[in-house]
Each structure stands twice: as C-alpha cells, then as structure tokens.
Tab-separated table of C-alpha atoms and ligand atoms in Angstrom:
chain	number	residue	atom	x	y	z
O	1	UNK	CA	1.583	-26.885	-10.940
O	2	UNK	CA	-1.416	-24.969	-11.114
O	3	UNK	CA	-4.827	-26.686	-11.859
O	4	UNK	CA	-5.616	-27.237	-15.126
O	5	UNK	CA	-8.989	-25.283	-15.450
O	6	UNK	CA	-7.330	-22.135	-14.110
O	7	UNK	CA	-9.079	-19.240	-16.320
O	8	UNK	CA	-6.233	-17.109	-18.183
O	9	UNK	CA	-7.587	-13.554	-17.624
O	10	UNK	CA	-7.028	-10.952	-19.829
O	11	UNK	CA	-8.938	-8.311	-18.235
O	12	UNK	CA	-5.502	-7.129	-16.469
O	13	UNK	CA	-4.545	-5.471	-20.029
O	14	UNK	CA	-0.673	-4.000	-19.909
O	15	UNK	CA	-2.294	-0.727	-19.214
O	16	UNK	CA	-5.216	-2.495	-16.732
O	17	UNK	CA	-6.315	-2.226	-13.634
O	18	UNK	CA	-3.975	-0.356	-11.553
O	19	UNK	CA	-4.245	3.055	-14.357
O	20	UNK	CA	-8.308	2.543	-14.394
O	21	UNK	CA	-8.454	3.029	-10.800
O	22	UNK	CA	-5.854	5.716	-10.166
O	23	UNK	CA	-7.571	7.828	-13.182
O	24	UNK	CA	-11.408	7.157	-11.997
O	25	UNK	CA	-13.304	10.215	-10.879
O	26	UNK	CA	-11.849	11.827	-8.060
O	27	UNK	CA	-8.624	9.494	-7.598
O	28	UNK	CA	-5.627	10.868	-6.996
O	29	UNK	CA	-2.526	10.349	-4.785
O	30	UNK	CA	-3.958	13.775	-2.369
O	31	UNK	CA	-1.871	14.996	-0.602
O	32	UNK	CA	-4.357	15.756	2.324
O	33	UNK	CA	-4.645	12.766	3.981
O	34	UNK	CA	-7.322	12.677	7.000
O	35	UNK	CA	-9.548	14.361	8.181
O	36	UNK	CA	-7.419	16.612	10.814
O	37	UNK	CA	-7.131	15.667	14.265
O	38	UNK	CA	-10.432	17.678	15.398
O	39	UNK	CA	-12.350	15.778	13.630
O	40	UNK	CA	-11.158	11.905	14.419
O	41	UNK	CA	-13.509	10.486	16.649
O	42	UNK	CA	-11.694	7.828	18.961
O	43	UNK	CA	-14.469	4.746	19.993
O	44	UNK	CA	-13.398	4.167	23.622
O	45	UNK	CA	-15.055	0.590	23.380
O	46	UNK	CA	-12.565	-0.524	20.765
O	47	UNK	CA	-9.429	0.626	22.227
O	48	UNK	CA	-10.111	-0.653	25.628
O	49	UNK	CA	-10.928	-3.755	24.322
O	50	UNK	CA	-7.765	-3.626	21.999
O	51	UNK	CA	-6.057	-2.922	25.068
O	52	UNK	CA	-7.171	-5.661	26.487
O	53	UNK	CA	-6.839	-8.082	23.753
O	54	UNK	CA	-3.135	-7.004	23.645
O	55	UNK	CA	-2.690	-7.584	27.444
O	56	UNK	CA	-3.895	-10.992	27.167
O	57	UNK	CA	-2.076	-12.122	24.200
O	58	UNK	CA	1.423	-10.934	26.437
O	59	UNK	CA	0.769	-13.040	29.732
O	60	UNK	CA	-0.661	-16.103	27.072
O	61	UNK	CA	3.139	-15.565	26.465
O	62	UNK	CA	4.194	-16.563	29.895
O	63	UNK	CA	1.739	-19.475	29.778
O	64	UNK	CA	3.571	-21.764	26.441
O	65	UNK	CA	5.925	-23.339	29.106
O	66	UNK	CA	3.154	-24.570	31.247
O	67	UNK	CA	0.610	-26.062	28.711
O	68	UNK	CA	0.176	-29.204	26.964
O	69	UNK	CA	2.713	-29.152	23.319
O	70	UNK	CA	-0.799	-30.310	21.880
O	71	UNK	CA	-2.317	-27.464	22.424
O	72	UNK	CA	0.334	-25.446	21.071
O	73	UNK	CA	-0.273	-27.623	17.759
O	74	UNK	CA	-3.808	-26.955	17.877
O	75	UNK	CA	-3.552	-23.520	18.430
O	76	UNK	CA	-1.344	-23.189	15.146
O	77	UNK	CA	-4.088	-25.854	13.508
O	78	UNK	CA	-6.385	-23.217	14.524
O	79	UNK	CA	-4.400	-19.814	13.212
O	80	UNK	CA	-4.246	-21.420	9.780
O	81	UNK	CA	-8.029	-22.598	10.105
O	82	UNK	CA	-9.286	-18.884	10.807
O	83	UNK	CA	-6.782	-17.646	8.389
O	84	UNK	CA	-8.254	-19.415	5.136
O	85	UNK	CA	-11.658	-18.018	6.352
O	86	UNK	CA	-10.181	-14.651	5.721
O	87	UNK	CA	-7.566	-15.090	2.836
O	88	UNK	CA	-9.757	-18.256	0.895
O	89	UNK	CA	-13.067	-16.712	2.338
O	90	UNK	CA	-13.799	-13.090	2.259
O	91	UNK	CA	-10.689	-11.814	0.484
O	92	UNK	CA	-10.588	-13.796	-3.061
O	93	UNK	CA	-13.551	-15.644	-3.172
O	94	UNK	CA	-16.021	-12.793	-1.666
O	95	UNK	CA	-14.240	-9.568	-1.804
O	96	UNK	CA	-12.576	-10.271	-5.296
O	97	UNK	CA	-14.615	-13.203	-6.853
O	98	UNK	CA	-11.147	-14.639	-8.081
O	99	UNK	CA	-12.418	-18.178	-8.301
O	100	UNK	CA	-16.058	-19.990	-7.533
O	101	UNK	CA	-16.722	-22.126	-4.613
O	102	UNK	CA	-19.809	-24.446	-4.582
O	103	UNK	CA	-21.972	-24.166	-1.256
O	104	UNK	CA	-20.392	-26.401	0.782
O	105	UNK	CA	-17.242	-25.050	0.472
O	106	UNK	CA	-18.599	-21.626	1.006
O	107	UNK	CA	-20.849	-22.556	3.858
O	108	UNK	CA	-17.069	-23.814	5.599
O	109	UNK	CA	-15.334	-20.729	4.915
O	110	UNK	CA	-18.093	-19.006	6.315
O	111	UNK	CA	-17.541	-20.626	9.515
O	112	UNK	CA	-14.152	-20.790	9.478
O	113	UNK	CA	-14.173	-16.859	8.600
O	114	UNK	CA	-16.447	-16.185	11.757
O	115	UNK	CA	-13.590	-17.818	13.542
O	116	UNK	CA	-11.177	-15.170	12.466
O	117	UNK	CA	-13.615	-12.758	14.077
O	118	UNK	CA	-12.415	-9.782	11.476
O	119	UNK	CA	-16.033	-8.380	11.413
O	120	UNK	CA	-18.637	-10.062	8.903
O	121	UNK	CA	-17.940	-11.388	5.471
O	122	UNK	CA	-20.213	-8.881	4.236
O	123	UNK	CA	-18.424	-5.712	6.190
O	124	UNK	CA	-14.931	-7.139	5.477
O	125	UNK	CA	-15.785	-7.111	1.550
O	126	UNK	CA	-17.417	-3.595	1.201
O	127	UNK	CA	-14.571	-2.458	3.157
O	128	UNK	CA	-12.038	-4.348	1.178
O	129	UNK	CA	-12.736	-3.176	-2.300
O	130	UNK	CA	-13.439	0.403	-1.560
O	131	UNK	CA	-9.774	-0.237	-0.432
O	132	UNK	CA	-8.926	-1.078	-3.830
O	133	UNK	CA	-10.772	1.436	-5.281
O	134	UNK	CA	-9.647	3.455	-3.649
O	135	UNK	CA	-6.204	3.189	-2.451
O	136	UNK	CA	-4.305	5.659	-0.410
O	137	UNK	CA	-7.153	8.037	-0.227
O	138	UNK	CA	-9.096	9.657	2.691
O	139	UNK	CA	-12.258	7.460	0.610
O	140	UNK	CA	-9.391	4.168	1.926
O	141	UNK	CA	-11.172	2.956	5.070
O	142	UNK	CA	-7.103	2.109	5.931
O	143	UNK	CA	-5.700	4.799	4.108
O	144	UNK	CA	-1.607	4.152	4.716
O	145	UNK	CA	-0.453	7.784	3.360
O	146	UNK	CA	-2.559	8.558	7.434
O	147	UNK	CA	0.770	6.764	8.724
O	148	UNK	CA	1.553	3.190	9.787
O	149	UNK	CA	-0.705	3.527	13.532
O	150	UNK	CA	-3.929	4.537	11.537
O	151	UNK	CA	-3.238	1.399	8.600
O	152	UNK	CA	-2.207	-1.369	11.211
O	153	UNK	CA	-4.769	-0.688	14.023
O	154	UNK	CA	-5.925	3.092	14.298
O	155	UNK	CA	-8.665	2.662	11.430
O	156	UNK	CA	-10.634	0.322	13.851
O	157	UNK	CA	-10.354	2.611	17.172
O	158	UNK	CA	-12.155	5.753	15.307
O	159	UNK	CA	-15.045	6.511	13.145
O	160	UNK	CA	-14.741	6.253	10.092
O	161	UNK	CA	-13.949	9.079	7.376
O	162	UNK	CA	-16.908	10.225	5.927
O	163	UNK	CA	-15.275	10.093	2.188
O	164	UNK	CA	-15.650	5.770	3.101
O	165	UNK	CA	-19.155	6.018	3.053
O	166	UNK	CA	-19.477	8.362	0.661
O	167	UNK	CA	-17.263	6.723	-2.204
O	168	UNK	CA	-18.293	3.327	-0.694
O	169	UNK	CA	-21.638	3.645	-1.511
O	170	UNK	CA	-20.509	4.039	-5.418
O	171	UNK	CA	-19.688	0.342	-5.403
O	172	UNK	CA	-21.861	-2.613	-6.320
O	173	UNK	CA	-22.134	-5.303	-3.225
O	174	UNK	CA	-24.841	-6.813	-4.808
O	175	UNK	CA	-22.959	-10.113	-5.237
O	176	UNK	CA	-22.823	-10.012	-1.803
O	177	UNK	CA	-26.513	-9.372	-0.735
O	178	UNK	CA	-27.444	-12.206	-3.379
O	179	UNK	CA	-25.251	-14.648	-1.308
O	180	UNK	CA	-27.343	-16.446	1.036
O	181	UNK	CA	-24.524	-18.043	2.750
O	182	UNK	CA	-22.857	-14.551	3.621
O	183	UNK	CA	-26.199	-13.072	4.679
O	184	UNK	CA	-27.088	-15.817	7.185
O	185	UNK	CA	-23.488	-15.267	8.157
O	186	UNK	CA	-24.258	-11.592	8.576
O	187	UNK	CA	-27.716	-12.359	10.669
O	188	UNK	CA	-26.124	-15.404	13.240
O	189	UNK	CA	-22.679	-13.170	13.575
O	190	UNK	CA	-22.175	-12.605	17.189
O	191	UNK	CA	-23.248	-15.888	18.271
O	192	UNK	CA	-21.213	-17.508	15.408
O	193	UNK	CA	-17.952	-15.862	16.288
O	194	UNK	CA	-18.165	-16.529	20.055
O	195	UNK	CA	-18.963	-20.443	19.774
O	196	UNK	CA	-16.157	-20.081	16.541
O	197	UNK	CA	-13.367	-17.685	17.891
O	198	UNK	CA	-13.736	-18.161	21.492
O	199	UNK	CA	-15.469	-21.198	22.794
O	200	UNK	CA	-14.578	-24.344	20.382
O	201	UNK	CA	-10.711	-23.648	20.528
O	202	UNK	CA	-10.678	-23.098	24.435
O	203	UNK	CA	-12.744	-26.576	24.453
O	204	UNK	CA	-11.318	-28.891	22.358
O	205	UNK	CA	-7.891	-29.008	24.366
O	206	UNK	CA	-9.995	-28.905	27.696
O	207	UNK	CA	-11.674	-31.976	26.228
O	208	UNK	CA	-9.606	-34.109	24.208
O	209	UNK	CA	-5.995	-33.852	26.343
O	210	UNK	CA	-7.240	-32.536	29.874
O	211	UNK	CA	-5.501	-29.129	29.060
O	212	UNK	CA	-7.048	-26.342	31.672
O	213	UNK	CA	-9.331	-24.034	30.277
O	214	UNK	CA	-7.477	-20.916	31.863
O	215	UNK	CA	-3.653	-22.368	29.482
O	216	UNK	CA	-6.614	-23.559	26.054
O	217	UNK	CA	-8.816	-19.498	26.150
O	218	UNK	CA	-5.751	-17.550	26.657
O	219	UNK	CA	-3.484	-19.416	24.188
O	220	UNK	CA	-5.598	-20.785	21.161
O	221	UNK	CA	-8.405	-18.448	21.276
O	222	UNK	CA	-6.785	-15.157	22.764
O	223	UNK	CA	-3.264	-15.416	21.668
O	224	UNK	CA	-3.961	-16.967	18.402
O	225	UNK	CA	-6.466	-14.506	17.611
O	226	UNK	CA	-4.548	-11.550	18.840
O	227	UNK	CA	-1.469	-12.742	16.034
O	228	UNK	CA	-4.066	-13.655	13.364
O	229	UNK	CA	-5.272	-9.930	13.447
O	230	UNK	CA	-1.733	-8.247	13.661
O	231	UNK	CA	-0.555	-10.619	10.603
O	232	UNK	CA	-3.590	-9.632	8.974
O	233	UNK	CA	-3.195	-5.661	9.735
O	234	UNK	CA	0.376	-6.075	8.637
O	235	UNK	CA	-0.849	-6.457	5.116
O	236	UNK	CA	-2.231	-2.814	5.562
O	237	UNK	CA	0.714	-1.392	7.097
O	238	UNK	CA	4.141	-3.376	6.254
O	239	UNK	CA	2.753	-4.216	2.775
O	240	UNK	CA	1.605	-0.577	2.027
O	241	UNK	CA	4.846	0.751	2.967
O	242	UNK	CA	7.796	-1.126	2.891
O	243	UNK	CA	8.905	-3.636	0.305
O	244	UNK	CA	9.647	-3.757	-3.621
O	245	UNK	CA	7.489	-2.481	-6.067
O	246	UNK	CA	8.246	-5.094	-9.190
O	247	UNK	CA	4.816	-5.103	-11.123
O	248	UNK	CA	4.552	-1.444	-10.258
O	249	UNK	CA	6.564	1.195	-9.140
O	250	UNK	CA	3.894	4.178	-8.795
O	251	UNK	CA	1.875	2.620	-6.157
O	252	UNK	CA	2.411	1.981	-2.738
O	253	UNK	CA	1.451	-1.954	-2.141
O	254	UNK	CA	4.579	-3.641	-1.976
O	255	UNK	CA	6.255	-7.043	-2.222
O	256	UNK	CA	6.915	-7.651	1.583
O	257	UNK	CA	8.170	-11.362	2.244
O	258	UNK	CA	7.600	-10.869	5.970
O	259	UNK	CA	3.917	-10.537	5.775
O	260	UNK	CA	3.917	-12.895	3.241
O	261	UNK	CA	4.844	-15.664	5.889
O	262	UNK	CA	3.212	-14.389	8.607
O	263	UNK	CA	-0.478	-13.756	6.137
O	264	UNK	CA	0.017	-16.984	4.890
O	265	UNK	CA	0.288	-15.783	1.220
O	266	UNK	CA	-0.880	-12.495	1.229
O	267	UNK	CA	2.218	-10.389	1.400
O	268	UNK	CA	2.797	-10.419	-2.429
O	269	UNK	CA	0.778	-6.909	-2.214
O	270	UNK	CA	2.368	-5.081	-5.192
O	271	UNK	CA	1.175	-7.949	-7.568
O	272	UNK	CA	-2.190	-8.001	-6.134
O	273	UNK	CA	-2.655	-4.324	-6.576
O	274	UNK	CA	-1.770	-4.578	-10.233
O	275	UNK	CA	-3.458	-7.324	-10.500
O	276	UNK	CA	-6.149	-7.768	-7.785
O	277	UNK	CA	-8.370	-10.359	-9.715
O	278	UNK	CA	-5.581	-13.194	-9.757
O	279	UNK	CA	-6.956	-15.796	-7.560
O	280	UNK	CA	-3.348	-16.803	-6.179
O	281	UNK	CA	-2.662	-12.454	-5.093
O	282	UNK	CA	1.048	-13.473	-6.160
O	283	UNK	CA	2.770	-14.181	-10.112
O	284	UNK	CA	3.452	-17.576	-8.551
O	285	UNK	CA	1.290	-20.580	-7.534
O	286	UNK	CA	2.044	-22.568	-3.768
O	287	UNK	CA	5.229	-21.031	-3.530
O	288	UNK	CA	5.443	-19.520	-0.262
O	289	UNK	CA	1.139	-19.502	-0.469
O	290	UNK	CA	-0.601	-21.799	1.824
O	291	UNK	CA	-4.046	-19.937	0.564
O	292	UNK	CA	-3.035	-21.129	-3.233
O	293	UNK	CA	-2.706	-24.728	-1.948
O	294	UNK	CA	-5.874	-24.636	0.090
O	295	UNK	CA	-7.580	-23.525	-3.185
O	296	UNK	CA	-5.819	-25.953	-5.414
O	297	UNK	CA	-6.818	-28.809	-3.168
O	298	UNK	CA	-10.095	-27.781	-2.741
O	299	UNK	CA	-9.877	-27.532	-6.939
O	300	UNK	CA	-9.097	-31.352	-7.051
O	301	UNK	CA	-11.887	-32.002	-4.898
O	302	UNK	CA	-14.570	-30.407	-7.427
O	303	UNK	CA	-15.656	-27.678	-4.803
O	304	UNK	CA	-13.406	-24.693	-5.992
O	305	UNK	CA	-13.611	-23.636	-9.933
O	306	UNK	CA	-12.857	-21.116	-12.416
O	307	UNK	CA	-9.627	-19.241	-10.865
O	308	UNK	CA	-8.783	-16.533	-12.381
O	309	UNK	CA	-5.033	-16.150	-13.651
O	310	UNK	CA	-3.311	-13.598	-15.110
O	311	UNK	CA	-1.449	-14.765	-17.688
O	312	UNK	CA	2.384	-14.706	-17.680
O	313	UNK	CA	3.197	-12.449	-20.642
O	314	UNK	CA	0.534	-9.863	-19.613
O	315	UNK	CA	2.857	-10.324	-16.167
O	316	UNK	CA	6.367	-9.614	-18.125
O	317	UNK	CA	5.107	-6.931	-20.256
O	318	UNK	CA	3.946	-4.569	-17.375
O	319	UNK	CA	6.703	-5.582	-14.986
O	320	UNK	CA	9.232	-4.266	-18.177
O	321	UNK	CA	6.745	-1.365	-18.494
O	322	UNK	CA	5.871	-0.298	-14.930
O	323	UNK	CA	7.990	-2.613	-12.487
O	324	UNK	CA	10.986	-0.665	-10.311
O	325	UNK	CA	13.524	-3.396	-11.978
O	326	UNK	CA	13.644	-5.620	-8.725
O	327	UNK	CA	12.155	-9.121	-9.510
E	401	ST9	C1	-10.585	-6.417	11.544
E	401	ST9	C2	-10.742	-6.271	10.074
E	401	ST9	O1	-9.543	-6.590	12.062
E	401	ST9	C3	-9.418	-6.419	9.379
E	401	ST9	C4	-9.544	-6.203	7.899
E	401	ST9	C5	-8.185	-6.052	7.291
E	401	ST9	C6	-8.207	-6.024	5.812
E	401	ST9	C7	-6.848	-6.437	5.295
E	401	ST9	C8	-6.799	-6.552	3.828
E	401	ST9	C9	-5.599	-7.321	3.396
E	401	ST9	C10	-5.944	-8.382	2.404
E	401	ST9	C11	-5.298	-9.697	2.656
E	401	ST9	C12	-5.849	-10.490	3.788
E	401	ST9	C13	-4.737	-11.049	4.653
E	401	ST9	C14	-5.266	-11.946	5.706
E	401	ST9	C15	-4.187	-12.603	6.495
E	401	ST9	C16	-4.751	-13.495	7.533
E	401	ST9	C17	-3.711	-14.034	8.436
E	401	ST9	C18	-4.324	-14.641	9.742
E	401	ST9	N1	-18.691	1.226	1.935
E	401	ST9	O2	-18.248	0.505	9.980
E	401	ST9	P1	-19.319	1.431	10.464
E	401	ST9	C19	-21.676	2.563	5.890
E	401	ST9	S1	-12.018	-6.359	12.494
E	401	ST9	C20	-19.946	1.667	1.937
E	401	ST9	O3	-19.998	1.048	11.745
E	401	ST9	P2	-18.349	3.801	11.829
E	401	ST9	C21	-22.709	1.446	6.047
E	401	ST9	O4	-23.981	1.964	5.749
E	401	ST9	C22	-11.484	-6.637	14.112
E	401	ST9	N2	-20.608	1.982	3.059
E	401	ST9	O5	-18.710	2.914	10.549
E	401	ST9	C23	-22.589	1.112	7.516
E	401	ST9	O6	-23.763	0.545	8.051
E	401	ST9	P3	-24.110	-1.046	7.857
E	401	ST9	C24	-12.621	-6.814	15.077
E	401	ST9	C25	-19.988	1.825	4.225
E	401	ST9	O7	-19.574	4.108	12.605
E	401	ST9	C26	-22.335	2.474	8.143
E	401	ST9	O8	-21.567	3.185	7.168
E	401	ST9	N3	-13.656	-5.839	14.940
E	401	ST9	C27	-18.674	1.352	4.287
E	401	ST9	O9	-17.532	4.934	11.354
E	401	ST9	C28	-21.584	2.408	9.457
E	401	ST9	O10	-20.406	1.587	9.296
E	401	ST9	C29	-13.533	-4.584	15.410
E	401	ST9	O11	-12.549	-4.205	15.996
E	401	ST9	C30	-18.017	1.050	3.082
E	401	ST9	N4	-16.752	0.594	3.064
E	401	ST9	O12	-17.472	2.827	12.750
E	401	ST9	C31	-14.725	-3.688	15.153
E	401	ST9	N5	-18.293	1.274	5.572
E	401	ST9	O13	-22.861	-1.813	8.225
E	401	ST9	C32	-14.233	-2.640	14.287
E	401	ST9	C33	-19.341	1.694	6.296
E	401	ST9	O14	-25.222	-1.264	8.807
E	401	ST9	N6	-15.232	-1.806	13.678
E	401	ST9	N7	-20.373	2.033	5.488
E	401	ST9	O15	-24.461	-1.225	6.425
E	401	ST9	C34	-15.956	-0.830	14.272
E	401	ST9	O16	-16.135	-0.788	15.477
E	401	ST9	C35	-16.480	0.243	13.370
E	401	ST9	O17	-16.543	-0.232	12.040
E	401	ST9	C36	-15.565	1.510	13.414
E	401	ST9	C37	-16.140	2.544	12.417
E	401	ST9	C38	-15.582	2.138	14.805
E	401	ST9	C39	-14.142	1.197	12.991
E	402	ZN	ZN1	-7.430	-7.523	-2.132
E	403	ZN	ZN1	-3.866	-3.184	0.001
C-alpha cells in the first residue's frame, strides 16, 4: 500500500508529458543520428580503464569459490547500498524531484550515491533530464537510435555531441546549484568515491571476518561495481530498445522486466517516459521495486515526503489512448 501522503499529480494530463516534449522546439524522431564517424572523438583514458574494469570484474569471477560466503553477502548488501544512491538519490529525488527528502536523508544518499561512482549527483542530473528532454536525439547524451554499443557504454568512451551541450544548456539546474548537499558532493567527489566505492567495501570484510584484501577489492568493490554500472547502462540500452510499449506505443522506452530486476526497479521505462515525474518510475508501488520500498520506508520514518503519483485513471485513459494493447 502506498503511503498515505502520496501527492496525486495531475500534471501528466492524457495528452501530458510525453506529446510536450516530442513537439518542443527542435524535437523530432531525426533520422540522422550522430555525428558521423569522423567526427566521434574516442577518450583513450576511459576505454582503457573500461577495459580494465571489465578484466577485473571476469577473474573476481574465478575468485567466489575461494572467499568468505560473508563477503559475498556484503558485496550484494553493498550493490543495493550504491544502487539507492543512484535510483533513490540522483534519479527521482535530484534528477526528477519526484518526492522531498529532508537533509539527513539527502546527506546519506549523497554518500551512498558517491559509492555508485556514476559521476557526480550534479553531472548525473544535467545529463539525465536533457535525456528526457530530449530523447532519442543527437541533443540525448545516450541517444539509443546511435545503436545499443553507443547507449550501454559507447556514450562514456567519446566526447560528447555538441547538440548535448548545446540543448543542455536550455535547461534549468538551478535546483541543483541551490542544493548544498549536492554541491559539497560535487567539491569532495574524488576523494568521496574512492574512500566510498573502493576503500570501505574492500575493508570491512578485511576487518570484520579476516577476508584477504586481494578476494574483498576485487569482489565487493570491483565486481560489484562493474555489475552496478552494466545494470544501470542496461536501462539505456535494453530498456530503450526492447520490451512493451503499454503507456505508449510511439516512443522507444520500454517495459523490460529484465532490467527491472537487475536496476532494482527501474526497468518499468515506458511508464517513466510517459510519466517521468511518478516517484515510484512504474504504475505500481513495491511490486518488483526495491527503490519504492526504500522510499516508502524512509516515508514512515518522516525523512521522505510529498511523492508524486500519477493517478490511476489519468494511467487507464492514456494506456486506452496511446498504449500498444499489452498490459
Ligand atoms: C556512468 C553514468 O556510468 C551512468 C548514467 C546512466 C544514466 C541511466 C539513466 C537510467 C535511469 C534509471 C537509473 C537506473 C539505476 C540502476 C542502478 C542499479 C545499480 N547539459 O561531460 P563533459 C557541458 S559514469 C548541459 O566533460 P565531454 C558542461 O559545461 C561512469 N551542459 O563532456 C560541462 O562542464 P562542467 C564513470 C553539459 O568533454 C562540459 O560540457 N565515469 C551537459 O564531451 C563538459 O562536459 C566515467 O566513465 C549537459 N547534459 O566528455 C566518466 N553535459 O561539467 C565518464 C556537459 O564543468 N565521463 N555539459 O559543467 C567522461 O569522461 C566525460 O563526460 C565524457 C564526455 C568523455 C563522456
Ligand atoms: Zn528518468
Ligand atoms: Zn530513458
């Protein structure tokens, strides 16, 4: 049951969001997408260290048999700890201001988004609604119509296109600037993420159940961070491409229960694009959305208020009017 305070937003009109955005100046479904090959410019320092990344998360592989089971529970503690940073944190409470937080709980997710290491809150916002704004466009700093390489990973190992900056700069982040919590986030960054993503998982298992240090870096900091990113790039490439379209059918965010599991409540992607100011991203409430009960509980706990919901008849009428008929 969803808390009782949940605010029943009717800003997502039948004919809301979703046609605003893909009939705003220069929107449209181009057909030219990118900027041609001559102009990408690849940034050898992020694919080596993808590269790397990627090596390291395969032999962590090797290593499951030989480490302690607790510090396979604490590296899937951890996942889920980084996650809400991201799906709580910077996606609907910064990026889409779906719901309030009061500072403590914002000061957490702060932390707990550094330990996701996806880039600052502030970055990981601007980025995030020029996505919405402008979906599927070369202005799309993940722009899925460039092919599923360039959504998943591909948009981080080249500059970006210039339309990103461009069309970016349109948008108002001043929500964002005004936040203290995110800007002294943005200021302590690197040193944040290394103590967050790097050193605290590696010694907690070290410390508290004489795990080595080589079996605790390569599996809860390395391996889980190397899965938390590829569940979260999933949402960019899965969830823009393959999946059912039941809110609506014109766009290419899908339903995709895959990255639903694996984004822990984030894969409900055509809802969320229809109707991106829904605190829960999905029609439902906890089903299948471990993000939804994190907020809830942190509802009942009087640091998480005003969610925005959109309410179920707005839901019906532009699934009957829009949706592709699945449900
Ligand atoms: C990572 C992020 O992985 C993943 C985000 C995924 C989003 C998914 C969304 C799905 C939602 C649901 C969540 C599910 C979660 C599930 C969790 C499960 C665990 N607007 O960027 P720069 C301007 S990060 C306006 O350097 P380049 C701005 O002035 C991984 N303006 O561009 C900026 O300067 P400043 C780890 C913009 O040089 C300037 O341009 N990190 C915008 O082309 C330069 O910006 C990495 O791998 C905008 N949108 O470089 C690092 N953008 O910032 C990756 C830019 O000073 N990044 N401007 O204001 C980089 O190295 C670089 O950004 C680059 C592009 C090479 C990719
Ligand atoms: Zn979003
Ligand atoms: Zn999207």
């Amino acid at each position: 049951m969803a808390p009782r305070n949940v605010i029943q937003t009717e800003e997502e009109s039948p004919r809301g969001v979703v046609e605003e955005v893909l009939h705003s100046d220069n929107m449209s479904f181009d057909e030219h997408t990118g900027p041609g090959k001559a102009n990408v410019r690849i940034v050898w320092r992020n694919v080596i260290l993808m590269v790397l990344l990627h090596g390291g998360a395969l032999y962590a592989l090797t290593l499951i048999p030989k480490s302690h089971p607790f510090t396979w529970v604490w590296s899937v503690f951890y996942y889920l700890f980084a996650a809400m940073g991201i799906t709580a944190g910077a996606h609907r409470l910064w990026a889409h201001k779906s719901y309030k937080a009061r500072a403590p709980l914002r000061f957490f997710l702060a932390l707990m988004n550094a330990a996701a290491f996806q880039n600052d809150i502030l970055d990981w916002s601007r980025d995030h609604r020029v996505h919405h704004k402008y979906s599927e466009t070369d202005a799309d700093p993940h722009n899925a119509k460039r092919g599923f390489f360039f959504a998943h990973i591909g948009w981080l190992l080249v500059r970006k296109h210039p339309n990103v900056m461009e069309k970016g700069s349109r948008l108002d982040f001043s929500d964002l600037y005004a936040d203290k919590i995110v800007m002294f986030q943005r200021r302590f960054y690197i040193p944040l993420m290394i103590l967050l993503c790097f050193i605290i998982p590696s010694v907690v298992p070290w410390y508290f159940w004489g795990e080595s240090l080589w079996n605790a870096y390569f599996l809860a900091a390395i391996l889980r961070y190397c899965i938390g990113l590829n569940a979260t790039w999933s949402v960019n490439s899965f969830a823009h491409l393959w999946g059912t379209r039941p809110y609506d059918k014109r766009i290419n965010p899908a339903e995709n229960l895959g990255v639903t599991l694996s984004a822990v409540g984030e894969g409900f992607h055509n809802y969320h694009h229809t109707f991106p100011s829904d605190y829960s991203t999905s029609e439902y409430g906890w089903h299948l959305n471990i993000t939804t009960v994190f907020i809830n509980c942190m509802y009942y706990i009087g640091q998480a208020y005003d969610m925005k919901k959109t309410p179920a008849k707005v839901v019906q009428l532009r699934k009957l009017r829009t949706g592709d008929g699945s449900s």
